[in-house]
Amino acid sequence: MSSSSSPSKHAPVPVTTASTAVASSPTSAAAQNYRSHEPPSPPPLCQPTRSVMPSRLLLLLLLPFFLLTAAAAGHDDAAARRTMEEFAGFPTSEEGKGNSSPFHVDSEGLQRQIDELASFSDSPAPSVTRILYSYKDVQARRYIKGIMNQLGLAVREDAVGNIFGRWEGSEAGLGAVATGSHVDAIPFSGKYDGVVGVLGALEAISALKRSGFQPKRSLEVIMFTSEEPTRFGISCLGSRLMAGIEELAQSLRKVVDNQNVSFLDAANSAGYMMHPEDLHGVFLKKDSYSAFIELHIEQGPILEKEGIPIGIVTAIAAPASIKVEFEGNGGHAGAVLMLARNDAGLAAAELALAVEKHVLESGSIDTVGTVGILQLHPGAINSIPSKSHLEIDVRDIDEKRRNDVIEKVRRSATEISKNRGVVLSEFKIINQDPPALSDKSVIDAMEFSAKQLNLEYKLMISRAYHDSLFMARLQPQA
């Protein structure tokens, strides 16, 4: 991974923290209000596995918020420092070394909220399983809306369940600054993924409100629907729709999960009664927001290994997903001699190694490839596989380089099918998203804030999917 990247006005990316144990702040009133909708025996609360997130980490989200909301048309450096001083209540310096902020972040409360939200899970603690439109997902949604309402935010939801909590600014005509993430969780995941970006943002607003601050620009916290692809195989479903991707709106009319439940039926079961045409109502106009910031855990070892608490993301790698299927001839494992076999399983294994080879030969450490699913039919120890199914993930910050790898994988699949006497029955690119670059103005605000708080940080690339990847198509983001 490269330690830095040159940002462009094209798009910004999420801020990451080193620890997967970042904390958040709850209010038991929200929990009590929410639990009135729960069955009699809710699962026990998860116990934190690490220390509570330091208040300064949340201030890193809070201070850029302020910088980005206070200005109607941008600042020079001197104006930015004056703005910070007015907001934070302490003097800043040319060298970027500030004193401690008097703002109080309720770290313990934030951690308590994270633990309460983690209890809405279909798997036992400390893991979290919260699948799109499941009962636990609906519970989590009510919990988030309860906190938003307690903070006095104007709460709304769109047709697919993206949740918005807005604090109106004193100059409502200015574009709002938005932040947020997701709370859905893949099976047996951790409790911080996405959650820190939602509950952390709400605590940042709570801290601002407690200070008596009134923003010029409105602030909006977004809880995105289905960042995880678990149920329908579509990652960042809510933010993709917000970005106006027409192909997705069309595919959601007919897509089904592995239980043959359609997306529309699943949404209806969760209380989102919609007509297919309502999906277009999720689309946002470009520049709906003046900026977007996402706080997220790193989901990798780099920051923790280097002992750096903050990663400021300069770019999100461009991901692509591929489905591949081979069909050969089955047979008894003992009765068919090796030279007479057309083994679909070995074709899949050979292609998996080819993916690794092409990625390593790309010439960049920023190219990564994964065969995350490999299924064989009929799946018996004494039966030669007659069918195989692979799902491949290839990512890179350079779109052309990534696409070159995909084309090499395609050629390898064709060659393997000929050499092994099997049929390449499917090679389908499911998605091929472009990379997103963080906006310089947002990166600058993050760097300025980190220096004022005396926090060490690292400019870095994010290789994980984030909703920021698609929010970048609407406005400056990081």
Coordinates of C-alpha atoms in Angstrom, one line a residue:
M1 CA 0.0 0.0 0.0
S2 CA 1.2 3.4 -0.7
S3 CA 1.5 5.8 2.1
S4 CA 0.1 8.8 0.2
S5 CA -1.8 9.7 -2.9
S6 CA -2.4 12.9 -4.8
P7 CA -5.9 14.0 -4.2
S8 CA -8.1 15.5 -6.8
K9 CA -11.4 17.3 -6.8
H10 CA -13.0 14.2 -8.1
A11 CA -13.8 12.6 -4.7
P12 CA -12.7 12.2 -1.1
V13 CA -12.5 9.3 1.1
P14 CA -13.2 8.0 4.7
V15 CA -11.1 8.8 7.7
T16 CA -9.9 5.6 9.3
T17 CA -8.8 4.9 12.9
A18 CA -6.2 2.4 13.9
S19 CA -8.1 0.5 16.5
T20 CA -11.0 -1.7 15.7
A21 CA -12.2 -0.9 19.2
V22 CA -13.2 2.7 18.8
A23 CA -15.9 3.7 21.1
S24 CA -19.2 5.5 20.8
S25 CA -21.6 7.3 23.1
P26 CA -25.1 6.2 24.0
T27 CA -28.0 7.4 26.0
S28 CA -30.0 4.9 27.9
A29 CA -33.2 6.7 27.1
A30 CA -32.8 5.8 23.5
A31 CA -32.1 2.2 24.5
Q32 CA -35.1 2.1 26.7
N33 CA -37.3 3.6 24.1
Y34 CA -36.0 1.1 21.6
R35 CA -36.3 -1.9 23.8
S36 CA -40.0 -1.3 24.2
H37 CA -40.2 -2.8 20.7
E38 CA -38.1 -5.9 21.5
P39 CA -39.1 -9.4 22.5
P40 CA -38.9 -10.2 26.2
S41 CA -35.3 -11.7 26.3
P42 CA -32.9 -9.5 24.3
P43 CA -29.3 -10.9 23.9
P44 CA -26.7 -9.8 26.4
L45 CA -24.7 -6.7 25.7
C46 CA -21.3 -7.2 24.1
Q47 CA -18.3 -6.4 26.3
P48 CA -15.7 -4.0 24.8
T49 CA -12.6 -5.8 23.8
R50 CA -10.3 -2.7 23.9
S51 CA -10.0 0.6 25.6
V52 CA -12.6 3.3 25.0
M53 CA -11.9 5.6 22.0
P54 CA -10.1 8.7 23.2
S55 CA -12.1 11.9 23.0
R56 CA -9.5 13.4 20.7
L57 CA -10.3 10.9 17.9
L58 CA -13.9 12.0 17.9
L59 CA -12.8 15.7 18.0
L60 CA -10.9 14.9 14.8
L61 CA -14.3 14.4 13.2
L62 CA -15.9 17.3 15.1
L63 CA -13.4 20.0 14.2
P64 CA -13.4 19.5 10.4
F65 CA -17.2 19.5 10.7
F66 CA -16.8 23.0 12.1
L67 CA -14.3 24.1 9.6
L68 CA -16.5 22.9 6.7
T69 CA -19.7 24.3 8.1
A70 CA -18.5 27.7 9.2
A71 CA -17.5 29.0 5.8
A72 CA -19.9 30.0 3.1
A73 CA -17.3 30.3 0.4
G74 CA -14.0 28.9 1.6
H75 CA -11.2 30.2 3.9
D76 CA -7.6 31.2 3.6
D77 CA -5.4 29.7 6.3
A78 CA -5.7 32.8 8.5
A79 CA -9.5 32.7 8.3
A80 CA -9.4 28.9 9.0
R81 CA -7.4 29.5 12.2
R82 CA -9.8 32.3 13.3
T83 CA -12.7 30.0 12.6
M84 CA -11.1 27.2 14.6
E85 CA -10.4 29.5 17.5
E86 CA -14.0 30.8 17.6
F87 CA -15.3 27.3 17.5
A88 CA -12.9 25.5 19.7
G89 CA -12.2 28.1 22.4
F90 CA -8.5 27.8 22.3
P91 CA -5.8 29.6 20.2
T92 CA -4.2 27.8 17.2
S93 CA -0.7 28.3 16.0
E94 CA 1.0 28.7 12.6
E95 CA 2.9 25.5 13.3
G96 CA -0.4 23.6 13.7
K97 CA 0.2 22.8 17.4
G98 CA -2.9 23.6 19.5
N99 CA -3.8 23.2 23.1
S100 CA -6.4 20.7 24.3
S101 CA -10.0 21.5 23.3
P102 CA -12.5 22.3 26.0
F103 CA -15.2 20.3 24.2
H104 CA -16.4 17.3 26.1
V105 CA -16.8 14.0 24.2
D106 CA -18.8 11.5 26.2
S107 CA -16.5 8.5 25.3
E108 CA -18.0 6.2 28.0
G109 CA -21.5 7.0 26.7
L110 CA -20.4 6.4 23.2
Q111 CA -18.9 3.0 24.1
R112 CA -22.1 2.1 25.9
Q113 CA -24.2 2.9 22.8
I114 CA -21.9 0.8 20.6
D115 CA -22.4 -2.1 23.1
E116 CA -26.2 -1.6 23.1
L117 CA -26.4 -1.5 19.3
A118 CA -24.3 -4.7 19.2
S119 CA -27.0 -6.5 21.2
F120 CA -29.3 -6.3 18.2
S121 CA -27.6 -9.4 16.6
D122 CA -28.5 -12.8 15.2
S123 CA -25.3 -14.3 16.6
P124 CA -24.1 -14.4 20.2
A125 CA -21.7 -11.8 21.6
P126 CA -19.0 -10.8 21.0
S127 CA -19.8 -11.3 17.3
V128 CA -22.5 -9.3 15.5
T129 CA -24.8 -10.5 12.7
R130 CA -27.2 -8.0 11.3
I131 CA -28.5 -8.7 7.8
L132 CA -30.4 -6.2 5.7
Y133 CA -34.1 -5.9 6.5
S134 CA -33.9 -8.7 9.2
Y135 CA -35.7 -8.2 12.5
K136 CA -32.4 -7.2 14.1
D137 CA -31.7 -4.7 11.4
V138 CA -35.1 -3.1 12.0
Q139 CA -34.3 -2.9 15.7
A140 CA -31.0 -1.2 15.0
R141 CA -32.7 1.3 12.7
R142 CA -35.2 2.2 15.4
Y143 CA -32.3 2.6 17.9
I144 CA -30.4 5.0 15.6
K145 CA -33.6 7.0 14.9
G146 CA -34.3 7.2 18.6
I147 CA -30.9 8.8 19.3
M148 CA -31.4 11.2 16.4
N149 CA -34.7 12.3 17.8
Q150 CA -33.2 12.8 21.2
L151 CA -30.7 15.1 19.7
G152 CA -33.4 17.2 18.2
L153 CA -32.5 16.3 14.6
A154 CA -35.0 16.3 11.8
V155 CA -35.2 12.6 10.9
R156 CA -36.3 11.2 7.5
E157 CA -35.9 8.0 5.6
D158 CA -36.0 7.3 1.9
A159 CA -37.6 4.5 0.0
V160 CA -34.9 1.9 0.8
G161 CA -34.3 3.0 4.4
N162 CA -31.3 5.3 4.2
I163 CA -31.8 7.3 7.4
F164 CA -31.0 11.0 7.6
G165 CA -30.7 13.2 10.8
R166 CA -30.3 16.9 10.0
W167 CA -29.3 19.8 12.3
E168 CA -30.4 22.9 10.4
G169 CA -27.8 25.6 10.1
S170 CA -28.3 29.3 10.5
E171 CA -27.9 29.8 6.8
A172 CA -30.0 26.9 5.5
G173 CA -29.4 28.0 1.9
L174 CA -25.8 26.8 2.1
G175 CA -25.1 23.2 1.2
A176 CA -25.0 20.9 4.2
V177 CA -22.0 19.0 5.4
A178 CA -22.8 15.3 5.8
T179 CA -21.2 12.4 7.6
G180 CA -22.1 8.8 8.5
S181 CA -21.7 5.1 7.7
H182 CA -23.6 1.9 8.1
V183 CA -24.8 -0.4 10.9
D184 CA -25.6 -3.6 8.9
A185 CA -23.1 -6.4 9.7
I186 CA -22.0 -9.5 7.9
P187 CA -22.3 -12.8 9.8
F188 CA -20.1 -13.0 12.9
S189 CA -18.5 -9.6 12.4
G190 CA -17.2 -7.1 14.9
K191 CA -19.2 -4.4 16.5
Y192 CA -17.3 -1.4 15.3
D193 CA -17.4 -1.8 11.5
G194 CA -19.6 1.1 10.2
V195 CA -21.1 1.7 13.6
V196 CA -18.3 4.1 14.7
G197 CA -19.1 6.3 11.8
V198 CA -22.8 6.6 12.7
L199 CA -22.7 6.8 16.5
G200 CA -19.5 8.7 16.4
A201 CA -21.1 11.3 14.2
L202 CA -24.1 11.6 16.5
E203 CA -21.8 12.1 19.5
A204 CA -19.9 14.8 17.6
I205 CA -23.2 16.6 17.0
S206 CA -24.1 16.1 20.6
A207 CA -20.8 17.6 21.7
L208 CA -21.4 20.6 19.4
K209 CA -24.9 21.1 20.8
R210 CA -23.7 20.9 24.4
S211 CA -21.1 23.6 23.6
G212 CA -23.8 26.0 22.4
F213 CA -22.4 26.0 18.9
Q214 CA -24.7 26.9 16.0
P215 CA -23.5 25.9 12.5
K216 CA -23.9 28.1 9.5
R217 CA -24.2 25.1 7.2
S218 CA -26.6 22.3 8.2
L219 CA -25.1 19.1 9.5
E220 CA -26.5 15.8 8.4
V221 CA -25.8 12.3 9.7
I222 CA -26.6 9.5 7.3
M223 CA -27.1 5.8 8.2
F224 CA -26.7 4.1 4.8
T225 CA -28.7 1.0 3.9
S226 CA -26.9 -2.2 3.2
E227 CA -23.2 -1.3 2.9
E228 CA -22.6 -5.0 3.2
P229 CA -23.4 -7.3 0.2
T230 CA -24.5 -10.2 2.4
R231 CA -28.2 -10.6 1.4
F232 CA -28.5 -9.5 -2.2
G233 CA -24.8 -9.5 -3.3
I234 CA -24.8 -5.7 -3.8
S235 CA -22.4 -3.7 -1.6
C236 CA -23.1 -0.1 -0.7
L237 CA -26.7 -0.5 -2.0
G238 CA -28.0 2.6 -0.3
S239 CA -25.2 5.0 -1.3
R240 CA -25.1 3.5 -4.9
L241 CA -28.7 4.5 -5.3
M242 CA -28.1 7.9 -3.8
A243 CA -25.4 8.4 -6.4
G244 CA -28.0 7.8 -9.1
I245 CA -26.9 4.5 -10.5
E246 CA -29.8 3.6 -12.9
E247 CA -28.6 0.0 -13.5
L248 CA -29.0 -0.7 -9.8
A249 CA -32.5 0.7 -9.7
Q250 CA -33.4 -1.6 -12.5
S251 CA -31.8 -4.7 -11.1
L252 CA -33.4 -4.3 -7.7
R253 CA -36.8 -4.8 -9.4
K254 CA -35.9 -8.5 -9.9
V255 CA -33.0 -9.5 -7.6
V256 CA -33.7 -12.2 -5.0
D257 CA -31.7 -13.5 -2.0
N258 CA -30.6 -17.1 -1.5
Q259 CA -34.1 -17.9 -0.1
N260 CA -35.7 -16.6 -3.3
V261 CA -37.1 -13.5 -1.5
S262 CA -37.1 -10.5 -3.7
F263 CA -35.6 -7.2 -2.7
L264 CA -39.0 -5.5 -2.8
D265 CA -40.6 -8.1 -0.6
A266 CA -37.8 -8.0 1.9
A267 CA -38.0 -4.2 2.0
N268 CA -41.8 -4.4 2.5
S269 CA -41.3 -6.9 5.4
A270 CA -39.1 -4.3 7.1
G271 CA -41.8 -1.6 6.7
Y272 CA -40.5 0.0 3.5
M273 CA -43.6 -0.4 1.3
M274 CA -42.5 0.8 -2.1
H275 CA -43.3 0.7 -5.8
P276 CA -40.4 0.0 -8.1
E277 CA -40.6 3.6 -9.4
D278 CA -39.9 4.8 -5.8
L279 CA -36.3 3.6 -6.2
H280 CA -35.6 6.7 -8.4
G281 CA -36.7 8.9 -5.5
V282 CA -33.5 7.8 -3.7
F283 CA -31.3 9.4 -6.3
L284 CA -29.7 12.7 -5.1
K285 CA -28.6 15.6 -7.3
K286 CA -25.0 16.3 -7.6
D287 CA -23.7 18.8 -5.0
S288 CA -26.6 17.9 -2.7
Y289 CA -24.0 18.4 0.1
S290 CA -21.0 20.7 0.2
A291 CA -18.8 17.9 1.7
F292 CA -19.0 14.4 3.1
I293 CA -16.7 12.8 5.8
E294 CA -16.8 9.2 6.9
L295 CA -15.2 8.0 10.1
H296 CA -14.3 4.3 9.9
I297 CA -12.1 1.7 11.3
E298 CA -9.1 0.7 9.1
Q299 CA -10.0 -3.0 8.7
G300 CA -6.3 -3.6 8.2
P301 CA -3.1 -3.9 10.2
I302 CA -1.1 -0.9 9.0
L303 CA -2.0 1.8 11.5
E304 CA -2.0 -0.6 14.4
K305 CA 1.4 -2.0 13.4
E306 CA 2.9 1.4 13.0
G307 CA 1.3 2.7 16.2
I308 CA -0.4 5.6 14.4
P309 CA -3.9 6.4 15.6
I310 CA -5.3 8.2 12.6
G311 CA -5.3 7.4 8.8
I312 CA -6.5 10.2 6.5
V313 CA -7.6 8.4 3.3
T314 CA -6.5 10.0 0.1
A315 CA -8.2 7.4 -2.2
I316 CA -10.4 4.3 -2.2
A317 CA -9.3 1.5 -4.4
A318 CA -11.5 0.6 -7.3
P319 CA -13.2 -2.8 -6.7
A320 CA -14.5 -5.3 -9.2
S321 CA -16.4 -8.6 -8.7
I322 CA -16.4 -11.5 -11.1
K323 CA -18.4 -14.7 -11.2
V324 CA -16.9 -17.7 -13.0
E325 CA -18.3 -21.2 -13.6
F326 CA -16.8 -24.3 -15.2
E327 CA -18.6 -27.4 -16.3
G328 CA -16.8 -30.7 -16.7
N329 CA -17.7 -34.4 -16.4
G330 CA -18.4 -36.0 -13.0
G331 CA -17.6 -39.6 -12.1
H332 CA -16.5 -41.9 -9.3
A333 CA -13.2 -40.9 -7.7
G334 CA -11.9 -44.5 -8.0
A335 CA -13.4 -45.5 -11.3
V336 CA -12.2 -42.7 -13.7
L337 CA -8.5 -42.7 -14.5
M338 CA -6.7 -39.4 -14.2
L339 CA -6.0 -39.0 -17.9
A340 CA -9.7 -39.5 -18.7
R341 CA -10.9 -36.7 -16.4
N342 CA -12.4 -33.3 -17.2
D343 CA -12.3 -32.0 -13.6
A344 CA -14.2 -28.7 -13.1
G345 CA -12.7 -28.5 -9.6
L346 CA -9.1 -28.5 -10.8
A347 CA -10.0 -25.9 -13.4
A348 CA -11.3 -23.7 -10.6
A349 CA -8.1 -24.3 -8.6
E350 CA -5.9 -23.5 -11.5
L351 CA -7.8 -20.2 -12.1
A352 CA -7.5 -19.3 -8.4
L353 CA -3.7 -19.6 -8.8
A354 CA -3.8 -17.6 -12.0
V355 CA -5.6 -14.7 -10.2
E356 CA -2.8 -14.6 -7.7
K357 CA -0.2 -14.7 -10.5
H358 CA -1.7 -11.9 -12.5
V359 CA -2.1 -9.7 -9.4
L360 CA 1.5 -10.2 -8.3
E361 CA 2.7 -9.4 -11.8
S362 CA 0.8 -6.1 -12.0
G363 CA 3.8 -4.2 -10.9
S364 CA 2.1 -2.5 -7.9
I365 CA 1.5 -3.4 -4.3
D366 CA -1.8 -1.6 -4.6
T367 CA -3.2 -4.4 -6.8
V368 CA -5.0 -7.1 -4.8
G369 CA -7.0 -10.1 -5.7
T370 CA -9.1 -12.6 -3.8
V371 CA -11.0 -15.8 -4.6
G372 CA -13.5 -15.5 -1.8
I373 CA -15.9 -18.2 -2.9
L374 CA -15.1 -21.6 -4.5
Q375 CA -17.9 -24.1 -4.7
L376 CA -17.8 -27.6 -6.1
H377 CA -20.7 -29.8 -7.3
P378 CA -21.7 -32.4 -6.1
G379 CA -19.4 -31.8 -3.2
A380 CA -18.7 -35.4 -2.2
I381 CA -15.2 -36.7 -1.3
N382 CA -15.5 -39.6 -3.7
S383 CA -17.0 -37.7 -6.6
I384 CA -15.1 -35.9 -9.3
P385 CA -16.5 -32.3 -9.5
S386 CA -18.7 -31.8 -12.5
K387 CA -19.3 -28.1 -11.8
S388 CA -17.3 -25.4 -10.1
H389 CA -18.2 -21.8 -9.1
L390 CA -15.8 -19.0 -8.2
E391 CA -16.3 -15.4 -7.1
I392 CA -13.3 -13.2 -7.5
D393 CA -12.6 -9.7 -6.1
V394 CA -9.9 -7.6 -7.8
R395 CA -9.0 -4.1 -6.5
D396 CA -6.6 -1.3 -7.3
I397 CA -6.4 2.5 -7.0
D398 CA -5.5 2.5 -10.7
E399 CA -8.6 1.5 -12.8
K400 CA -6.8 0.6 -15.9
R401 CA -4.3 -1.6 -14.1
R402 CA -7.1 -3.4 -12.4
N403 CA -9.0 -3.9 -15.6
D404 CA -5.8 -5.3 -17.2
V405 CA -5.7 -7.9 -14.5
I406 CA -9.3 -8.8 -15.1
E407 CA -8.7 -9.3 -18.8
K408 CA -5.7 -11.5 -18.0
V409 CA -7.9 -13.6 -15.7
R410 CA -10.5 -13.9 -18.4
R411 CA -7.9 -15.1 -20.9
S412 CA -6.6 -17.6 -18.3
A413 CA -10.1 -18.9 -17.7
T414 CA -10.5 -19.5 -21.5
E415 CA -7.1 -21.2 -21.8
I416 CA -7.8 -23.4 -18.7
S417 CA -11.1 -24.6 -20.1
K418 CA -9.5 -25.6 -23.4
N419 CA -6.6 -27.4 -21.8
R420 CA -8.7 -29.3 -19.3
G421 CA -11.6 -30.1 -21.6
V422 CA -14.2 -28.3 -19.5
V423 CA -16.7 -25.6 -20.5
L424 CA -16.3 -22.1 -19.3
S425 CA -20.1 -21.6 -18.9
E426 CA -19.9 -18.2 -17.2
F427 CA -17.4 -15.3 -16.9
K428 CA -19.5 -12.4 -15.6
I429 CA -18.3 -9.1 -14.3
I430 CA -20.8 -8.2 -11.6
N431 CA -19.5 -4.7 -10.9
Q432 CA -16.5 -2.7 -12.0
D433 CA -16.5 0.5 -10.0
P434 CA -14.1 3.4 -10.5
P435 CA -11.8 4.5 -7.7
A436 CA -12.5 7.6 -5.7
L437 CA -10.0 10.3 -4.8
S438 CA -10.5 12.4 -1.7
D439 CA -11.0 16.1 -2.2
K440 CA -8.1 18.3 -1.2
S441 CA -10.2 20.7 0.8
V442 CA -11.5 17.9 3.0
I443 CA -8.1 16.3 3.4
D444 CA -6.7 19.7 4.4
A445 CA -9.3 20.1 7.0
M446 CA -8.5 16.7 8.5
E447 CA -4.8 17.4 8.5
F448 CA -5.3 20.8 10.1
S449 CA -7.5 19.3 12.8
A450 CA -5.1 16.4 13.5
K451 CA -2.2 18.9 14.0
Q452 CA -4.3 21.1 16.3
L453 CA -5.1 18.1 18.4
N454 CA -1.5 16.9 18.3
L455 CA -2.6 13.6 16.8
E456 CA -0.1 11.6 14.7
Y457 CA -1.7 10.6 11.3
K458 CA -0.8 8.9 8.1
L459 CA -2.0 9.7 4.6
M460 CA -3.1 6.3 3.2
I461 CA -5.2 4.4 0.7
S462 CA -8.4 2.5 1.7
R463 CA -8.8 -0.8 -0.1
A464 CA -12.0 -1.7 1.6
Y465 CA -15.4 -0.7 0.2
H466 CA -17.0 2.3 1.9
D467 CA -20.1 4.3 1.2
S468 CA -17.7 7.2 0.6
L469 CA -16.8 5.5 -2.7
F470 CA -20.2 6.5 -4.1
M471 CA -20.8 9.7 -2.1
A472 CA -17.7 10.9 -3.9
R473 CA -19.8 11.1 -7.1
L474 CA -22.0 13.7 -5.5
Q475 CA -19.7 16.2 -3.7
P476 CA -16.2 16.6 -2.1
Q477 CA -15.6 13.8 0.4
A478 CA -13.0 12.2 2.6

